[in-house]
PDB file of C-alpha atoms in Angstrom:
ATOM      1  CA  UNK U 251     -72.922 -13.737 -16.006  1.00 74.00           C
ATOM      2  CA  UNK U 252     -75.400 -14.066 -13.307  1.00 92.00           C
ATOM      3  CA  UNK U 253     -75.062 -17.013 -11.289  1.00 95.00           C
ATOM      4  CA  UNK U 254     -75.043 -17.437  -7.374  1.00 96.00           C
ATOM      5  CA  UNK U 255     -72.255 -19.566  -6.220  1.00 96.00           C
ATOM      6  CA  UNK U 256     -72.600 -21.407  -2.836  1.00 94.00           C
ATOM      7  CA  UNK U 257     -69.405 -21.788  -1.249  1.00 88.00           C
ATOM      8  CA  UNK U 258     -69.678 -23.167   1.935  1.00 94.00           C
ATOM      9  CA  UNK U 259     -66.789 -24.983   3.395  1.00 96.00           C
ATOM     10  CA  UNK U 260     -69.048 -28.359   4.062  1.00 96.00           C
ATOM     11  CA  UNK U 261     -70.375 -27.762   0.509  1.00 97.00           C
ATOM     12  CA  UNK U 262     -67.117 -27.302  -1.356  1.00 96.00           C
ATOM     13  CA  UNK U 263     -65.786 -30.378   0.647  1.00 97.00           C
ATOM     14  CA  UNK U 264     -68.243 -32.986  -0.608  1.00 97.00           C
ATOM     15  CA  UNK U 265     -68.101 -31.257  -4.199  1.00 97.00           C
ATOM     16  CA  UNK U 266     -64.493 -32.210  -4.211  1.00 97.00           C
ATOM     17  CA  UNK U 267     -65.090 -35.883  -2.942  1.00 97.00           C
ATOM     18  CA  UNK U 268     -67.938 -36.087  -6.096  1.00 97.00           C
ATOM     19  CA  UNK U 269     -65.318 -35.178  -8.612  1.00 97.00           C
ATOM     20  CA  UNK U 270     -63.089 -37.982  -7.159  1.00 96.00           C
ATOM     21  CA  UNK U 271     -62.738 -40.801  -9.775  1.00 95.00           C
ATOM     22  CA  UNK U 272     -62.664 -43.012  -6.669  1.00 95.00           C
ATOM     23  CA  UNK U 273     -65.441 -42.575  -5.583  1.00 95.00           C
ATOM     24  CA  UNK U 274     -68.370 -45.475  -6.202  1.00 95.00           C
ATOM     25  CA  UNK U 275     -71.600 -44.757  -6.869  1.00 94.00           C
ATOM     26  CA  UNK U 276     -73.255 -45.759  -3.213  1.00 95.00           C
ATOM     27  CA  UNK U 277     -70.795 -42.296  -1.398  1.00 96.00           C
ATOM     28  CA  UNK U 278     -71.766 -40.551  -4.631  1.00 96.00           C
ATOM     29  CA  UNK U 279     -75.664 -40.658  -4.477  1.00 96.00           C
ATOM     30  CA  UNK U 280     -75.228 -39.560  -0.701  1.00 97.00           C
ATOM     31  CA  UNK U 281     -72.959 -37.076  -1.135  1.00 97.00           C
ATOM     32  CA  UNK U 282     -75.614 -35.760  -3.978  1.00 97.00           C
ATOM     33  CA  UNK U 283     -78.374 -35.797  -2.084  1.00 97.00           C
ATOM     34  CA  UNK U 284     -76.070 -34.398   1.444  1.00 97.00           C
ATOM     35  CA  UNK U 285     -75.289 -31.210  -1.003  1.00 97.00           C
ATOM     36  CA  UNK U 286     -78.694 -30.361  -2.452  1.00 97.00           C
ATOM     37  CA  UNK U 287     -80.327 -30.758   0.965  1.00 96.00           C
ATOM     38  CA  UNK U 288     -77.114 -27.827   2.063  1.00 96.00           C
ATOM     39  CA  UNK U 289     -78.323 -25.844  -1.152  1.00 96.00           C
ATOM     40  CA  UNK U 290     -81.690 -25.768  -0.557  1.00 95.00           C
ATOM     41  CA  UNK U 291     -80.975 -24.077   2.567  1.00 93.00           C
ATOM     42  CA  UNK U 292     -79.835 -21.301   0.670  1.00 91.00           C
ATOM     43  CA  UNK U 293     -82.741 -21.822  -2.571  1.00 94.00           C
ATOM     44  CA  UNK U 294     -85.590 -21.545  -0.582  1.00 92.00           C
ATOM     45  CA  UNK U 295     -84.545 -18.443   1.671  1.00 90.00           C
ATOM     46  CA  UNK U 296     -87.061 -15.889   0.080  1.00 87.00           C
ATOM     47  CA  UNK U 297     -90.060 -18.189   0.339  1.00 86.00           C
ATOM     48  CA  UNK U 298     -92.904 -16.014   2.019  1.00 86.00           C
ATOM     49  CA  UNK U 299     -93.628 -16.510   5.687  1.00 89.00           C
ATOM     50  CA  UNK U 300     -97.577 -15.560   6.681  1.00 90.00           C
ATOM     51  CA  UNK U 301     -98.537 -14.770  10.010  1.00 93.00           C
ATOM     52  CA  UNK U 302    -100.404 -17.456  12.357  1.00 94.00           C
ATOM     53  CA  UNK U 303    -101.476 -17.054  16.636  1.00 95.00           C
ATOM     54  CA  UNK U 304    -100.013 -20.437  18.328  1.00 95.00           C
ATOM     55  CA  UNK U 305    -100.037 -20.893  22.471  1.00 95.00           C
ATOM     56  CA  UNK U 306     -96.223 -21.555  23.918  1.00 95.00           C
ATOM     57  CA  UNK U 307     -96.273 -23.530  27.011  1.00 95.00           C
ATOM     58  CA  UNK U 308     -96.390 -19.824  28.709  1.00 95.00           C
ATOM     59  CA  UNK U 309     -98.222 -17.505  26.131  1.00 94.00           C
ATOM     60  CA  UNK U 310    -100.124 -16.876  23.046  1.00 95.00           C
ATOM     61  CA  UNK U 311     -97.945 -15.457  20.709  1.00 96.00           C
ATOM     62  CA  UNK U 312     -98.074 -14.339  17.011  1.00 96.00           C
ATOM     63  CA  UNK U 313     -95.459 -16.341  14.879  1.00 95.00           C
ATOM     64  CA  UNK U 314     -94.264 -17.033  11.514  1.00 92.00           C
ATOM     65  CA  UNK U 315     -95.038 -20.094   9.425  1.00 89.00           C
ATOM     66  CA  UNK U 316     -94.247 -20.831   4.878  1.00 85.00           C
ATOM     67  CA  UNK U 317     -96.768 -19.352   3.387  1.00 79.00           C
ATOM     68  CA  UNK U 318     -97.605 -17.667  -0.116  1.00 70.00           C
ATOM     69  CA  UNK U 319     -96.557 -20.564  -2.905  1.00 75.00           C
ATOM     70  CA  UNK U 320     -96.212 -24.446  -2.111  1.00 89.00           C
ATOM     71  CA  UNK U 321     -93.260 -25.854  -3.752  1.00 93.00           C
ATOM     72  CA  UNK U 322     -92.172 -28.097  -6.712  1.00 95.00           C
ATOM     73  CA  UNK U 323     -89.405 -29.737  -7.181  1.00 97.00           C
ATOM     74  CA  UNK U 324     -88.732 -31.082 -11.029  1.00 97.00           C
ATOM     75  CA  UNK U 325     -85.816 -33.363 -11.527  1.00 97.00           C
ATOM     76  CA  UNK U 326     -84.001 -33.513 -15.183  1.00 96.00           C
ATOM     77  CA  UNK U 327     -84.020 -37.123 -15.880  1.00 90.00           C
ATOM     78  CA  UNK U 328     -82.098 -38.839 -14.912  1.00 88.00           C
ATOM     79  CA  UNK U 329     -79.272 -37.659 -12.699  1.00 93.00           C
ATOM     80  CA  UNK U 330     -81.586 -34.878 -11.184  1.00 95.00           C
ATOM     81  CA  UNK U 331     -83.630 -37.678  -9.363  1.00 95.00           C
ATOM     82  CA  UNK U 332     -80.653 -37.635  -6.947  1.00 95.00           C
ATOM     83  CA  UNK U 333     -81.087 -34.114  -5.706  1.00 97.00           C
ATOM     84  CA  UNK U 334     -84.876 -35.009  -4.786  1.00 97.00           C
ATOM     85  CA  UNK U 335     -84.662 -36.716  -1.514  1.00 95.00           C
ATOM     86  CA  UNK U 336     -82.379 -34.045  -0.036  1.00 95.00           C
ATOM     87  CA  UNK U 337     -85.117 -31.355  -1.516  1.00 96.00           C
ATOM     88  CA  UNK U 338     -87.585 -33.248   0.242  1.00 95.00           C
ATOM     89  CA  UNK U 339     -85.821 -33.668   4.003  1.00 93.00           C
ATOM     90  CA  UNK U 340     -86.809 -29.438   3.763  1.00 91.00           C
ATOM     91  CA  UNK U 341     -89.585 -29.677   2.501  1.00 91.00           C
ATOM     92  CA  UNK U 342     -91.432 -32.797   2.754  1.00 91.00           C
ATOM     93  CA  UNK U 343     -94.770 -31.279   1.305  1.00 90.00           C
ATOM     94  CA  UNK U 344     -93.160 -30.277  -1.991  1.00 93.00           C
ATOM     95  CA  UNK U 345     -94.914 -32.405  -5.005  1.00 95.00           C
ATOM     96  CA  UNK U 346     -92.429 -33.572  -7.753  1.00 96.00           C
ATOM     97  CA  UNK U 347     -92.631 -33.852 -10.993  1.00 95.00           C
ATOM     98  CA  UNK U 348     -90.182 -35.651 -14.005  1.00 96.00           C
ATOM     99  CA  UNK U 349     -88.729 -34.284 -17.299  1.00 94.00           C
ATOM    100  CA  UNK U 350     -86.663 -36.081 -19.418  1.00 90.00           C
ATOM    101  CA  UNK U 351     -84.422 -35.017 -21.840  1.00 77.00           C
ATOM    102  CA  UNK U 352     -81.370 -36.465 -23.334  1.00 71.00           C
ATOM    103  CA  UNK U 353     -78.330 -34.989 -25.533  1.00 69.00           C
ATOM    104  CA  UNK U 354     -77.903 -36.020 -28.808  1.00 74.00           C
ATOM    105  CA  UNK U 355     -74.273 -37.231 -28.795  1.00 73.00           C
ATOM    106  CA  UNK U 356     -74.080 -36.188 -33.032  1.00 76.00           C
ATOM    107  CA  UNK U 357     -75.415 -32.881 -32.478  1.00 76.00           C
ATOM    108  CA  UNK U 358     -75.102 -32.030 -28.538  1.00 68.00           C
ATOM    109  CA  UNK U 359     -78.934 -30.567 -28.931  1.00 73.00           C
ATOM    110  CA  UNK U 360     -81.666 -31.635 -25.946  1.00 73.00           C
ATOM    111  CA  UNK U 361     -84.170 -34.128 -26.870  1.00 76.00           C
ATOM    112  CA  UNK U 362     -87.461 -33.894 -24.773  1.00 77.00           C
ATOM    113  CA  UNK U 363     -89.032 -37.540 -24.307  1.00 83.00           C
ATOM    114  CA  UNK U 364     -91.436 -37.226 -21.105  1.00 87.00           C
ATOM    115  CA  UNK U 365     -92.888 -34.502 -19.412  1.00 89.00           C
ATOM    116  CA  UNK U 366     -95.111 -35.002 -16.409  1.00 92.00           C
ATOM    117  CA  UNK U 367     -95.572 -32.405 -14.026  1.00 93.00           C
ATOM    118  CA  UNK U 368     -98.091 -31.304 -11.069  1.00 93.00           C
ATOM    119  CA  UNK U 369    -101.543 -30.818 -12.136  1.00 92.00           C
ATOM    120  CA  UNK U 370    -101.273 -27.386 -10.001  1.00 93.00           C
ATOM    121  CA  UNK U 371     -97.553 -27.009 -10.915  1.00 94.00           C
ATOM    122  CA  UNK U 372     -98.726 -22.602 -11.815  1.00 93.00           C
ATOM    123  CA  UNK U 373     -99.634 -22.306  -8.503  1.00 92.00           C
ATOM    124  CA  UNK U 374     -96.043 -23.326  -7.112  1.00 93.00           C
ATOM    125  CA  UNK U 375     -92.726 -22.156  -6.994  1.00 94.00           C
ATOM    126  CA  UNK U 376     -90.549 -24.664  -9.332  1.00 96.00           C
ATOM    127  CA  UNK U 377     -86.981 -25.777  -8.174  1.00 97.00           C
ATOM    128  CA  UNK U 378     -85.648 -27.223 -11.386  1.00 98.00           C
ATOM    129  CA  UNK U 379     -82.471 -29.928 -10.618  1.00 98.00           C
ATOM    130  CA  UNK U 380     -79.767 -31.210 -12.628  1.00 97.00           C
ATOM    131  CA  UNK U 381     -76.325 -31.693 -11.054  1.00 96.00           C
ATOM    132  CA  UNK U 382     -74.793 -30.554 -14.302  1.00 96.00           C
ATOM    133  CA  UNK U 383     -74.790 -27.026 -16.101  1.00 96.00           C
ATOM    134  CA  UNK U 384     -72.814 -27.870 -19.457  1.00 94.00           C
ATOM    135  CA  UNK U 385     -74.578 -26.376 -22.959  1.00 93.00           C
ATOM    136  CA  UNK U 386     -77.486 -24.901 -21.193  1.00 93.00           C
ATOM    137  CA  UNK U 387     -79.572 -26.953 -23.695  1.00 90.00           C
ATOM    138  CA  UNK U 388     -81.555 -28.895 -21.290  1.00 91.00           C
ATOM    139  CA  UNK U 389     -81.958 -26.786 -18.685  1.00 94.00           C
ATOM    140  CA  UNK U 390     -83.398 -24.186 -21.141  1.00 94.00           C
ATOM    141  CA  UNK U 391     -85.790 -26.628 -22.778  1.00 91.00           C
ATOM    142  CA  UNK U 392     -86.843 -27.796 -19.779  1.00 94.00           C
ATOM    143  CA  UNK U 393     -87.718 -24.362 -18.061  1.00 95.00           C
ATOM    144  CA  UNK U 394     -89.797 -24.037 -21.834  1.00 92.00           C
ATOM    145  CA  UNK U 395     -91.621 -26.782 -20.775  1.00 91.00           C
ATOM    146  CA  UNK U 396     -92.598 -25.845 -17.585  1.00 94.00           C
ATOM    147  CA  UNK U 397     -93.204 -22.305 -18.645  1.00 95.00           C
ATOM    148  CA  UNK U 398     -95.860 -23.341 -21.193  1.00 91.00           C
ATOM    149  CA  UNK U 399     -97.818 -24.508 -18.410  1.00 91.00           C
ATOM    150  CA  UNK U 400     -98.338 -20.878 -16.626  1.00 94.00           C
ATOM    151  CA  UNK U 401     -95.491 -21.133 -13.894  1.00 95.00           C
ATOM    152  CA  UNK U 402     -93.558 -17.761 -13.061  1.00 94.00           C
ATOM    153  CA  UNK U 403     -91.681 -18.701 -10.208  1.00 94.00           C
ATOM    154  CA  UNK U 404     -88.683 -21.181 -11.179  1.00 96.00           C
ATOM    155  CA  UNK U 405     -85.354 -21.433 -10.269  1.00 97.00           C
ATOM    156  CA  UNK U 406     -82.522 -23.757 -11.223  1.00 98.00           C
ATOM    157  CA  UNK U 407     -80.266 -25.717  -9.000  1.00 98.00           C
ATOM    158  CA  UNK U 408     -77.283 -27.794 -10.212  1.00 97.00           C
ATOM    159  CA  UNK U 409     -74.437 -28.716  -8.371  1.00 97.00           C
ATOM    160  CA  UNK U 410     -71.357 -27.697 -11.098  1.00 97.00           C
ATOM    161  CA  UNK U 411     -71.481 -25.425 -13.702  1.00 97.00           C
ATOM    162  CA  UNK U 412     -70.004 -24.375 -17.181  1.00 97.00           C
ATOM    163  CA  UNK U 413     -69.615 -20.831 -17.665  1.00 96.00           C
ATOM    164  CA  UNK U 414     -71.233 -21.769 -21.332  1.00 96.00           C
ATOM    165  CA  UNK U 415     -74.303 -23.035 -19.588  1.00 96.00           C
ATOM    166  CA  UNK U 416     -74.540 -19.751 -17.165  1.00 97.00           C
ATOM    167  CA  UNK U 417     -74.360 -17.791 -20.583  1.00 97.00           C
ATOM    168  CA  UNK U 418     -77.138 -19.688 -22.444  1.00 96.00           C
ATOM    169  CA  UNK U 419     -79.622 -19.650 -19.176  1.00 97.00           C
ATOM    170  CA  UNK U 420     -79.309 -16.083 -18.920  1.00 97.00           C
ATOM    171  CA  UNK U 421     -80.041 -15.040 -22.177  1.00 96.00           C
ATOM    172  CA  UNK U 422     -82.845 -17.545 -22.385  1.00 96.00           C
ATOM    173  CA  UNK U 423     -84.434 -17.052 -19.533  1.00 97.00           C
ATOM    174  CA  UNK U 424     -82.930 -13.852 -17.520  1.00 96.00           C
ATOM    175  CA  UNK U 425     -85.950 -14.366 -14.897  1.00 96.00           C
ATOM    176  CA  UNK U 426     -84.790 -17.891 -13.520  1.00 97.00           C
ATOM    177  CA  UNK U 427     -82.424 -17.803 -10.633  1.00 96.00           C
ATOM    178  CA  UNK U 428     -79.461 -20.479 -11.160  1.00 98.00           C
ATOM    179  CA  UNK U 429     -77.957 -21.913  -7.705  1.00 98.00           C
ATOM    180  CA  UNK U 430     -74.556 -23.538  -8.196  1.00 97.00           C
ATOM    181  CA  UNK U 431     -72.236 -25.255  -5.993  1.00 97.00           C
ATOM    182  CA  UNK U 432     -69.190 -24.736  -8.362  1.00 97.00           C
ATOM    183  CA  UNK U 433     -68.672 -22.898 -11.321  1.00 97.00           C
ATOM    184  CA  UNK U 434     -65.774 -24.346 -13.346  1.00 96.00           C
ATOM    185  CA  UNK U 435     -63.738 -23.520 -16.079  1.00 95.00           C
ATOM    186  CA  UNK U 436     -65.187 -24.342 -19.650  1.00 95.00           C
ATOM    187  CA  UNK U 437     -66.642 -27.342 -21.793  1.00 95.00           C
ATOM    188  CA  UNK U 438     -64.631 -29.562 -23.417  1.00 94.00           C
ATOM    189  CA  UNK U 439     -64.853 -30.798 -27.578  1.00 90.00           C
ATOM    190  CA  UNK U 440     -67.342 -33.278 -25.822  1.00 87.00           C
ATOM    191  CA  UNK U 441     -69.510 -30.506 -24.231  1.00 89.00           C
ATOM    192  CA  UNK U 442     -68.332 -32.400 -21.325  1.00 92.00           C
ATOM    193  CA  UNK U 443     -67.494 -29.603 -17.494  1.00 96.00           C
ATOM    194  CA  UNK U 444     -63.954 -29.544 -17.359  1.00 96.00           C
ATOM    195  CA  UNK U 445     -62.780 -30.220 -14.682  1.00 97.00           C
ATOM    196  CA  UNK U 446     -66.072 -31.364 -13.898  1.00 95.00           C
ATOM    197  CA  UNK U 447     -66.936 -34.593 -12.099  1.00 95.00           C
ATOM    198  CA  UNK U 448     -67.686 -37.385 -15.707  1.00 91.00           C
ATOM    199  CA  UNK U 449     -71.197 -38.245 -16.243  1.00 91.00           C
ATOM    200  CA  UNK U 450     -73.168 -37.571 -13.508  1.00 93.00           C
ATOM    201  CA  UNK U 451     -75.724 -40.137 -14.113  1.00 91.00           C
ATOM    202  CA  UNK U 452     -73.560 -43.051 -14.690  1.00 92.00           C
ATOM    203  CA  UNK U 453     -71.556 -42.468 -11.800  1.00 92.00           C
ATOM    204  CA  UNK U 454     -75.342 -41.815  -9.572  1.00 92.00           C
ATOM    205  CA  UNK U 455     -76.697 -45.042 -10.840  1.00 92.00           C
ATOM    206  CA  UNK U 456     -73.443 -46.859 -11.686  1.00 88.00           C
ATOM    207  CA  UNK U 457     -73.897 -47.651 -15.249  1.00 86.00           C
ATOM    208  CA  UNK U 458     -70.733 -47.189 -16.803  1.00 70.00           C
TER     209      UNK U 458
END
């Protein structure tokens, strides 16, 4: 099972104030958006750095700036809008683009809805976010989407997941990095992470 766990101590922290029941949706969305900004630290760190001459107060120098690939960042609506703005205190040049899928609740199978993505979106390297790994199912369709339309370079960022989703991502698509902040211990009848943290996008936008 190939998944890369970041464990930092200020990470692991505001994971464990997430799965609090107690905690309402206003610490929630900032705690979301404190922890992907801490993972994408971690994401990005073998973008491509290109050589450039600047002039230091003293000196000309030759110094390293991004270059290769631009970024994308592609939220899974609707709980991976949260992860955006923390994406985007990094790197504030990234475009974004939306897909939306849902889970049947009969069948627990992805349903695709909207799809709407960079018109240069091959040209970039994709961070795909969902704050939860459960079946796989979205994650996988989703990475089929963007796939279709020429991009190489993806990698998927969640903040907790199921070693059932790992599984599923792997087989599917054995190319795409997955960044985790947890990895917990199974799926429950519901397909729901146990222990997990509920339904992330009801407790991000406070709808249930």
């Amino acid at each position: 099972m190939k998944v890369n766990i970041m464990n930092h101590p200020l990470i692991t922290h505001k994971v464990t104030m997430m799965r609090d029941k107690n905690t309402n949706p206003k610490d929630f969305r900032e705690l979301l958006k404190e922890i992907s900004l801490l993972m994408a630290f971690e994401v990005t760190r073998d973008l491509p750095l290109a050589e450039t001459e600047i002039e230091t107060p003293l000196k000309k120098i030759t110094a390293k700036v991004m270059g290769g690939r631009s970024i994308g960042v592609v939220p899974i609506l609707r709980a991976g809008l949260g992860m955006v703005d923390g994406i985007l205190e990094l790197v504030p040049s990234a475009k974004i683009g939306h897909i939306g899928c849902y889970r049947d609740p009969q069948t627990l199978k992805p349903v695709e809805y909207y799809c709407k993505l960079p018109v240069d979106v091959e040209q970039r390297t994709v961070i795909l976010v969902d704050p939860m790994l459960a079946t796989g199912g979205s994650a996988s369709m989703a990475i089929d989407f963007i796939k279709q339309r020429g991009v190489t370079d993806i990698k998927f960022m969640c903040l907790i997941a199921a070693p059932e989703g790992v599984k599923v991502l792997n087989e599917r698509h054995p190319d795409v990095e997955i960044y985790a902040a947890a990895l917990d211990d199974c799926l429950n009848e519901h397909a729901y992470i146990v222990p997990g943290l509920g339904d992330a996008g009801d407790r991000l936008f406070g709808t249930k």
